[in-house]
Every structure is written in C-alpha cells, then in structure tokens.
Coordinates of C-alpha atoms and ligand atoms in Angstrom, one line a residue:
M6 CA 114.6 244.6 242.3
D7 CA 111.9 242.7 240.4
K8 CA 113.9 239.7 239.3
P9 CA 116.2 237.8 241.6
I10 CA 119.9 238.6 241.6
Y11 CA 121.5 235.3 240.8
L12 CA 124.8 234.7 242.5
D13 CA 124.9 230.9 242.6
N14 CA 126.5 230.1 239.3
A15 CA 128.7 227.4 240.8
A16 CA 125.5 225.5 241.7
T17 CA 124.2 225.8 238.1
T18 CA 123.9 228.4 235.4
P19 CA 120.9 229.6 233.4
T20 CA 120.9 227.8 230.0
D21 CA 122.0 230.1 227.2
P22 CA 119.0 230.8 224.9
A23 CA 121.3 229.9 221.9
V24 CA 121.9 226.5 223.5
V25 CA 118.1 225.9 224.0
E26 CA 117.7 226.9 220.3
A27 CA 120.3 224.4 219.2
M28 CA 118.7 221.6 221.3
L29 CA 115.1 222.1 220.2
P30 CA 115.2 220.3 216.8
W31 CA 116.5 217.2 218.5
F32 CA 113.4 216.9 220.6
S33 CA 111.1 217.2 217.6
A34 CA 111.9 216.6 214.0
G35 CA 115.3 215.1 214.8
Y36 CA 114.1 212.4 217.1
G37 CA 115.9 209.5 215.5
N38 CA 118.0 207.0 217.4
P39 CA 121.7 207.6 216.5
S40 CA 122.2 203.8 216.3
A41 CA 119.6 203.5 213.5
I42 CA 120.6 202.8 209.9
Y43 CA 118.1 205.2 208.2
S44 CA 118.9 208.9 207.7
L45 CA 116.8 210.1 210.6
G46 CA 119.1 208.2 212.9
A47 CA 122.2 209.1 210.9
Q48 CA 121.4 212.8 211.3
A49 CA 121.2 212.4 215.1
K50 CA 124.5 210.5 215.0
E51 CA 126.1 213.3 213.0
A52 CA 124.9 215.9 215.6
V53 CA 126.5 213.8 218.4
T54 CA 129.7 213.5 216.4
L55 CA 129.8 217.3 215.8
A56 CA 129.3 217.9 219.5
R57 CA 132.1 215.5 220.3
E58 CA 134.5 217.2 217.9
T59 CA 133.6 220.6 219.4
V60 CA 134.2 219.5 223.0
A61 CA 137.5 217.7 222.0
G62 CA 138.7 220.9 220.3
T63 CA 138.2 223.0 223.4
L64 CA 140.6 220.7 225.4
N65 CA 143.2 219.9 222.7
A66 CA 141.9 216.3 222.8
Q67 CA 140.8 213.9 220.1
P68 CA 137.1 213.3 219.5
R69 CA 137.6 209.6 220.3
E70 CA 138.9 210.6 223.8
I71 CA 135.5 212.2 224.7
Y72 CA 132.8 210.0 226.3
F73 CA 129.5 211.7 227.0
T74 CA 127.9 211.0 230.4
A75 CA 124.9 212.1 232.4
G76 CA 126.9 214.8 234.2
G77 CA 129.9 215.4 236.3
T78 CA 129.0 213.0 239.1
E79 CA 128.8 210.1 236.6
A80 CA 132.1 211.1 235.0
D81 CA 133.8 211.2 238.4
N82 CA 132.4 207.8 239.5
W83 CA 133.4 206.3 236.2
A84 CA 136.9 207.7 236.3
L85 CA 137.7 206.5 239.8
I86 CA 135.8 203.1 239.8
A87 CA 137.0 202.1 236.4
A88 CA 140.6 203.1 237.0
A89 CA 140.6 201.2 240.3
Q90 CA 139.2 198.1 238.5
A91 CA 141.6 198.4 235.6
Y92 CA 144.7 198.8 237.6
A93 CA 143.9 196.7 240.7
G94 CA 146.5 194.2 239.5
K95 CA 149.2 196.8 239.8
G96 CA 148.1 198.2 243.1
R97 CA 145.2 199.3 245.3
H98 CA 146.2 202.8 246.5
I99 CA 144.6 206.0 245.4
I100 CA 145.6 209.6 246.3
T101 CA 143.0 212.4 246.4
S102 CA 142.6 215.7 248.2
A103 CA 140.6 216.6 251.3
V104 CA 138.7 219.3 249.4
E105 CA 137.2 217.3 246.5
H106 CA 133.5 217.3 245.6
H107 CA 131.5 214.5 247.2
A108 CA 131.2 212.9 243.8
V109 CA 134.9 212.1 244.2
L110 CA 135.1 211.7 248.0
H111 CA 132.1 209.4 248.3
T112 CA 133.4 207.3 245.4
C113 CA 136.7 207.0 247.2
Q114 CA 134.8 205.9 250.4
Y115 CA 133.0 203.3 248.3
L116 CA 136.3 202.1 246.9
E117 CA 137.8 201.8 250.4
K118 CA 134.9 199.4 251.2
Q119 CA 136.0 197.4 248.2
G120 CA 139.5 197.0 249.6
F121 CA 141.3 200.0 248.1
S122 CA 143.2 202.4 250.4
V123 CA 142.9 206.1 249.9
T124 CA 145.2 208.9 251.1
Y125 CA 143.4 212.3 251.5
V126 CA 146.1 214.9 251.0
G127 CA 145.6 218.1 253.0
V128 CA 145.5 221.7 251.7
D129 CA 147.0 224.9 253.0
D130 CA 144.9 227.7 254.6
Q131 CA 144.0 229.0 251.1
G132 CA 142.9 225.6 249.9
V133 CA 145.9 224.7 247.7
V134 CA 146.9 221.0 247.8
R135 CA 150.2 220.4 249.6
L136 CA 152.4 219.1 246.9
D137 CA 155.0 217.8 249.4
E138 CA 152.3 215.8 251.1
L139 CA 151.1 214.5 247.7
R140 CA 154.6 213.4 246.7
A141 CA 155.2 211.8 250.1
A142 CA 151.9 209.9 249.7
L143 CA 153.0 208.1 246.6
R144 CA 153.7 204.4 247.1
P145 CA 154.7 201.5 244.8
D146 CA 151.1 200.4 244.8
T147 CA 149.6 203.9 243.9
I148 CA 147.5 203.6 240.8
L149 CA 145.7 207.0 240.6
I150 CA 145.8 210.6 241.7
S151 CA 142.5 212.5 241.6
V152 CA 142.7 216.3 242.3
M153 CA 140.1 218.8 241.2
F154 CA 140.9 221.6 238.9
A155 CA 139.1 224.3 240.9
N156 CA 137.2 224.0 244.1
N157 CA 133.4 224.4 243.9
E158 CA 133.1 226.1 247.3
I159 CA 136.1 228.5 247.7
G160 CA 137.2 228.7 244.1
T161 CA 140.9 227.8 244.7
L162 CA 142.7 226.6 241.6
Q163 CA 145.0 223.7 242.0
P164 CA 148.5 223.4 240.5
I165 CA 147.3 220.9 237.9
A166 CA 150.4 221.0 235.6
Q167 CA 152.6 220.2 238.6
I168 CA 150.4 217.4 239.7
G169 CA 150.3 216.0 236.2
Q170 CA 154.1 216.1 236.2
I171 CA 154.3 214.3 239.6
A172 CA 151.8 211.6 238.3
R173 CA 153.7 211.1 235.1
E174 CA 157.1 210.7 236.8
A175 CA 155.5 208.2 239.2
G176 CA 153.8 206.3 236.4
V177 CA 150.4 206.9 238.0
L178 CA 147.1 207.9 236.3
F179 CA 145.9 211.5 236.9
H180 CA 142.2 212.4 237.0
T181 CA 141.0 215.9 237.5
D182 CA 137.4 216.9 238.3
A183 CA 137.2 220.1 236.1
V184 CA 133.5 220.6 236.6
Q185 CA 133.9 224.1 237.9
A186 CA 136.7 225.1 235.6
Y187 CA 135.6 223.7 232.2
G188 CA 134.2 226.5 230.0
H189 CA 135.6 229.1 232.4
L190 CA 139.4 228.7 232.1
P191 CA 141.6 227.4 229.3
I192 CA 142.3 223.7 229.6
D193 CA 144.8 221.8 227.5
V194 CA 144.9 218.2 228.5
K195 CA 148.1 217.5 226.7
T196 CA 150.2 220.2 228.3
L197 CA 148.7 219.6 231.7
G198 CA 149.5 215.9 231.7
V199 CA 145.9 214.9 232.5
D200 CA 144.8 211.3 231.7
L201 CA 141.1 211.6 232.8
L202 CA 139.0 214.8 233.1
S203 CA 135.4 215.2 234.2
A204 CA 133.1 218.1 233.2
S205 CA 129.4 219.0 233.3
G206 CA 127.2 220.9 230.9
H207 CA 125.1 222.9 233.4
K208 CA 128.1 224.8 234.8
L209 CA 128.7 226.6 231.5
R210 CA 125.2 227.6 230.5
G211 CA 124.5 224.2 228.9
P212 CA 121.8 221.7 230.0
K213 CA 121.7 219.7 233.2
G214 CA 122.2 216.0 233.2
V215 CA 124.9 215.8 230.6
G216 CA 128.6 215.9 230.9
F217 CA 131.7 214.0 229.7
L218 CA 134.7 212.1 230.7
Y219 CA 137.9 212.7 228.8
V220 CA 139.9 209.5 228.6
R221 CA 143.4 209.9 227.2
E222 CA 144.1 207.5 224.3
G223 CA 146.0 204.6 225.6
V224 CA 144.3 204.5 229.0
K225 CA 142.2 201.4 229.1
L226 CA 139.2 202.0 231.3
P227 CA 136.6 199.2 231.6
S228 CA 133.1 200.1 230.4
F229 CA 130.9 201.8 233.0
L230 CA 127.4 201.0 231.7
H231 CA 126.8 197.8 229.8
G232 CA 124.1 196.9 227.3
G233 CA 125.0 198.7 224.0
A234 CA 127.7 199.8 221.7
Q235 CA 127.2 203.6 222.3
E236 CA 130.3 205.7 223.2
R237 CA 132.6 203.0 221.8
A238 CA 130.9 200.4 223.9
R239 CA 132.2 202.0 227.1
R240 CA 129.1 203.8 228.2
A241 CA 126.0 202.0 226.9
G242 CA 122.6 203.6 226.6
T243 CA 120.8 205.6 223.8
E244 CA 122.6 209.0 223.6
N245 CA 121.0 212.1 225.1
V246 CA 121.0 213.7 221.7
P247 CA 119.5 217.1 222.7
G248 CA 121.6 217.2 225.8
V249 CA 124.8 216.4 224.0
V250 CA 124.1 218.9 221.2
G251 CA 123.4 221.5 224.0
L252 CA 126.7 220.7 225.7
G253 CA 128.5 221.0 222.4
E254 CA 126.9 224.4 221.7
A255 CA 127.6 225.6 225.3
A256 CA 131.2 224.5 225.0
K257 CA 131.6 226.4 221.7
L258 CA 130.0 229.6 223.0
A259 CA 132.0 229.3 226.3
Q260 CA 135.3 228.9 224.4
A261 CA 134.6 231.9 222.2
S262 CA 133.7 234.2 225.1
M263 CA 136.0 232.8 227.8
A264 CA 138.6 235.6 227.9
R265 CA 136.0 238.4 227.9
R266 CA 133.9 236.7 230.6
A267 CA 136.8 235.8 232.8
E268 CA 138.0 239.4 232.8
A269 CA 134.5 240.8 233.5
E270 CA 134.0 238.3 236.3
R271 CA 137.4 239.0 237.9
E272 CA 136.6 242.7 238.0
L273 CA 133.2 242.1 239.5
R274 CA 134.6 239.5 242.0
D275 CA 137.4 241.8 243.2
Y276 CA 135.0 244.8 243.5
L277 CA 132.6 242.6 245.6
I278 CA 135.5 241.3 247.8
G279 CA 136.8 244.8 248.3
R280 CA 133.5 246.3 249.4
V281 CA 132.8 243.4 251.8
E282 CA 136.2 243.5 253.4
R283 CA 136.1 247.3 253.8
E284 CA 132.5 247.5 255.0
I285 CA 131.7 244.4 257.0
P286 CA 133.8 243.8 260.1
Y287 CA 134.9 240.4 261.3
C288 CA 134.8 238.7 258.0
R289 CA 137.3 236.4 256.3
L290 CA 137.8 235.7 252.6
N291 CA 138.1 232.0 252.1
G292 CA 140.2 230.6 249.3
H293 CA 143.2 231.9 247.4
R294 CA 143.0 235.7 246.7
T295 CA 144.3 235.5 243.1
Q296 CA 144.5 231.8 242.2
R297 CA 140.8 231.4 242.3
L298 CA 137.9 231.0 239.8
P299 CA 137.1 234.3 238.2
G300 CA 133.5 234.3 239.5
N301 CA 134.0 232.9 243.0
V302 CA 133.6 234.8 246.3
N303 CA 133.5 233.0 249.6
F304 CA 133.4 234.7 253.0
S305 CA 133.0 233.6 256.6
F306 CA 131.3 236.1 258.9
R307 CA 132.0 235.6 262.6
F308 CA 129.1 235.2 265.0
I309 CA 126.6 234.3 262.3
E310 CA 124.9 231.2 261.1
G311 CA 125.1 230.7 257.3
E312 CA 121.6 229.3 256.8
S313 CA 119.9 232.4 258.4
M314 CA 121.9 234.6 256.1
L315 CA 120.7 232.7 253.1
I316 CA 117.1 232.9 254.1
L317 CA 117.3 236.7 254.6
L318 CA 119.2 237.2 251.4
D319 CA 116.5 235.2 249.6
Q320 CA 113.9 237.5 251.1
A321 CA 115.9 240.4 249.6
G322 CA 115.8 238.7 246.2
I323 CA 119.3 237.3 246.2
C324 CA 120.2 233.7 245.3
A325 CA 123.3 232.6 247.2
S326 CA 124.7 229.6 248.8
S327 CA 126.5 228.5 252.0
G328 CA 128.9 226.2 250.1
S329 CA 128.2 223.4 247.8
A330 CA 124.6 223.0 246.5
C331 CA 124.7 219.3 247.2
T332 CA 125.5 219.8 250.9
S333 CA 123.4 222.9 251.6
S334 CA 120.6 220.7 253.1
S335 CA 123.1 219.3 255.6
L336 CA 123.8 221.1 258.9
D337 CA 127.4 219.8 259.0
P338 CA 130.0 222.5 258.3
S339 CA 131.6 222.2 254.9
H340 CA 134.5 219.7 254.7
V341 CA 136.4 222.2 252.5
L342 CA 136.2 225.0 255.1
L343 CA 137.3 222.6 257.9
A344 CA 140.2 221.4 255.6
I345 CA 141.5 225.0 255.3
G346 CA 141.6 225.2 259.0
L347 CA 138.4 227.1 259.9
P348 CA 136.9 226.3 263.3
H349 CA 133.4 224.9 263.2
E350 CA 131.7 228.0 264.4
I351 CA 133.3 230.2 261.7
A352 CA 132.8 227.6 259.0
H353 CA 129.1 227.7 259.9
G354 CA 128.9 231.4 259.0
S355 CA 130.0 231.1 255.4
L356 CA 128.5 232.5 252.3
R357 CA 129.4 231.6 248.7
L358 CA 128.5 234.2 246.0
T359 CA 129.4 233.0 242.5
L360 CA 129.1 235.6 239.8
S361 CA 128.6 235.6 236.0
A362 CA 129.7 238.2 233.5
E363 CA 126.1 239.2 233.3
N364 CA 126.0 240.5 236.8
T365 CA 126.4 244.3 237.2
R366 CA 128.1 246.5 239.8
E367 CA 124.7 247.9 240.5
E368 CA 123.5 244.5 241.5
L369 CA 126.6 243.9 243.7
D370 CA 126.1 247.3 245.4
Y371 CA 122.5 246.2 246.3
V372 CA 123.9 242.8 247.5
V373 CA 126.5 244.4 249.7
D374 CA 124.0 246.9 251.2
R375 CA 121.6 244.1 252.1
L376 CA 124.4 241.9 253.4
K377 CA 125.6 244.7 255.7
E378 CA 122.1 245.0 257.2
I379 CA 121.6 241.2 257.4
V380 CA 125.0 240.6 259.1
Q381 CA 124.3 243.4 261.6
R382 CA 120.8 242.2 262.3
L383 CA 121.9 238.6 262.9
R384 CA 124.8 239.7 265.0
Q385 CA 122.5 241.7 267.2
M386 CA 120.6 238.4 267.9
S387 CA 123.8 236.5 268.7
P388 CA 124.8 235.9 272.3
L389 CA 128.3 235.2 271.1
Y390 CA 128.5 238.6 269.5
E391 CA 127.2 240.2 272.7
D392 CA 129.9 238.5 274.8
F393 CA 132.5 239.5 272.2
C394 CA 131.4 243.2 272.4
R395 CA 131.4 243.1 276.2
E396 CA 134.9 241.6 276.1
Q397 CA 136.0 244.3 273.6
E398 CA 134.7 247.1 275.9
R399 CA 136.6 245.7 278.9
S400 CA 139.9 245.5 277.1
Ligands
PLP509 N1 132.3 218.1 240.8 C1 132.3 219.4 241.1 C2 133.5 220.1 241.5 C3 131.0 220.1 241.2 O1 131.0 221.3 241.5 C4 129.9 219.3 240.8 C5 128.5 220.0 240.9 O2 128.3 220.9 241.6 C6 130.0 218.0 240.4 C7 131.2 217.4 240.4 C8 128.8 217.2 240.0 O3 128.4 217.6 238.7 P1 126.9 217.2 238.2 O4 126.0 218.2 238.9 O5 126.9 217.4 236.7 O6 126.6 215.8 238.5

C-alpha cells in the first residue's frame, strides 16, 4: 500500500477539497474585516452570515442561535462555564457523565475548584448513561446537565431525547457535546430538547480550529470573550472568515451526503467487526453493538499493550488510535474504558479504528490481515499470554 490507510477519522478528517476551494478566496481577495463599513468588509460579513444560516439549517435552529468558536473545546468550555456563571444564583450543581471528552470533564473539574459541585453519572457496560442514576442525581440546586451525543472513543450514542425530556421536566439546562455526531447523524435541536450544543469543523471534513456553540434563544449565557461586538457581542474577536466559510461548506456537504455515508460506514464497520471477532481470539468489542457511530470500531485485545499495536500498525501504513487523540500521549488507561468496567490491563490493549465512507473492503481486509499478525506477534512476547496458554493446557 503506497498511501496510508486512514482509520482515525474520530481524531480528525481530511479537509474536503470543495471546502478548501470555498475557503481560498477569503484568504486572498476577500480579506476584508467583517466589521468594516466598506464593501470588502461587507462581503466577508455576508459570507459569515451565509455560513451561519447553513449551519442553523442543519440543526433546525435559527441563525441567531449559532455562535462560531475556535473549535469544540472552546464551545464546551463556554457552555459549561457560562451556564455555571449565569445560573449560580439558582444553584451550583452540575450533572455530567463519566465518559465525556476531557473538554467537558476538565472544565467540570475547574468549576469544582470554583465552588460548584459536579455529579459524574455512570454508564452501563456498553457505555450508555444510566438514566435512573441521572434522574436520581437531580437536586433542587441542579442548574445544568451535560451529556455527549456520541462517545469519541467507543462510539456509543446516548439517549439524547430522553435526557432532554428529563432536563426539561426538571427545569434544568441541557448541553450536549455533539462534536463526534454533528455532520454524521441527523440532529434536530428542537425535537431533542437541547439548549446548548457544541460542534467542531474538523470532524466533518471541514477545517481545524473552528466550531460553534448552539445557544437556544432565551438562554442567557454571559459573553465568553470580551473586547468586540462580534457574534452578537458574546464571543469577541475578528471572525475566522475562511474557517467559518469552510465550516459552512463542510456542514452543507455533510448534510447532503449524510444518509449515503452513514449507510456505507455502517456496512464497512460491521464487516470489520465481524472479521476481527471471527479471526482474532480473546478480543472484546467496546461500546454498543448497534447504538454506535456509523464509523466507530473499538476493540480490546487481551495480553497486549495498545501503544505497541499502534506502532506496528503505523509501520504497516495504517493510521489508528488507542482511544482519544488528546490522551494518546498519556499512559493512563482511558477513563471511558474504565467507566464501562474494563480492568486496567484490558483497557490498555485497546484499539480504535474510525472509518469514513471512502474506506474500502480491500483496505479493511489488509488491516485485519496485518492486525492478526501483529496481535499474534505481540502475544508471543507477552509473559501473561504464556502463563494463560500454560493454564489452558493444564485445564
Ligand atoms: N468533544 C469531543 C467529543 C471530541 O471528540 C473532541 C475532539 O476530539 C472535542 C470535544 C474537542 O474538539 P476540538 O478538537 O475542535 O477542540
């Protein structure tokens, strides 16, 4: 294989050439500042307005409910910190889940240091948030529930409509981190009962460093960045015009091709899962078997260390991940895998393969063939595996 097989689409996606094309004029001839009075500025402003309308349309939202940010992390930080500030008079309790991305978890830890209390609701062995636990966690001083739409490591989809209903009945704000789901699955903020939603351009073949926060009309969040009237004075700073245009284009393309891509990805995903389960012993599929992102595959292989697997896969021209891209440099096992009940040693032997509709069965066949060799090779070097085999022979 001359070019790498890219199976890390949850970390980031290649930018669509049509998106690059749409962005280019805004780096060159269309360089005006959208706040300027003259037409060069007005054109840039119009481009941002169009992108806002496109994004709003994909969610059944109003354009004025969309605030562009510098990505998913910023949108998550803004949603949580601003909601906490705005509603502190009502209460200082927040509910989230144990499997959130660190953009939410670390923000919650920050808020705990500011005097808020946070309940981290557990998940079942497939990664689905326990709704009974979530209901039981509600208190008179609860102001916010934040539960992700789809998990970035194991792909499990959360019962967002039900959580929206619970939040509404309790009179509590509901934020969802939809960074992995936006552009991949249909999302209607109105029917789901979502008040705040975060998304990021680079997960849907858009540019990196741009995303948005949806803020339902009527939710009064304080400004996140101060110093200008941009984004209705709630997120100051000269707009990232090329990035916003790219995000708008990516959102439009993703919406148009969503059903076709999801079907192709599910087919590839289930083919890959099937081959691995049939051909590699002592593996475990992590996450929900059906309620999962169309392109997500996550396995744990016993007696193996995930990092070594990634290095050998890379040598075979395969880009994969052991979990979240943000924690891949850490040696701690994934908090998501621990939350679904995996013991440390099994959580360490995990592999995430996230597909796109552009992948082919031929590529997946190559991946499974290499993976079989790699798993076998690493197990042969594992004293734990040796002990296990001896034990098997004895019994
Ligand atoms: N939330 C989730 C679920 C993610 O997967 C990611 C990125 O991997 C983020 C937030 C952060 O998004 P960004 O990279 O745009 O800051």
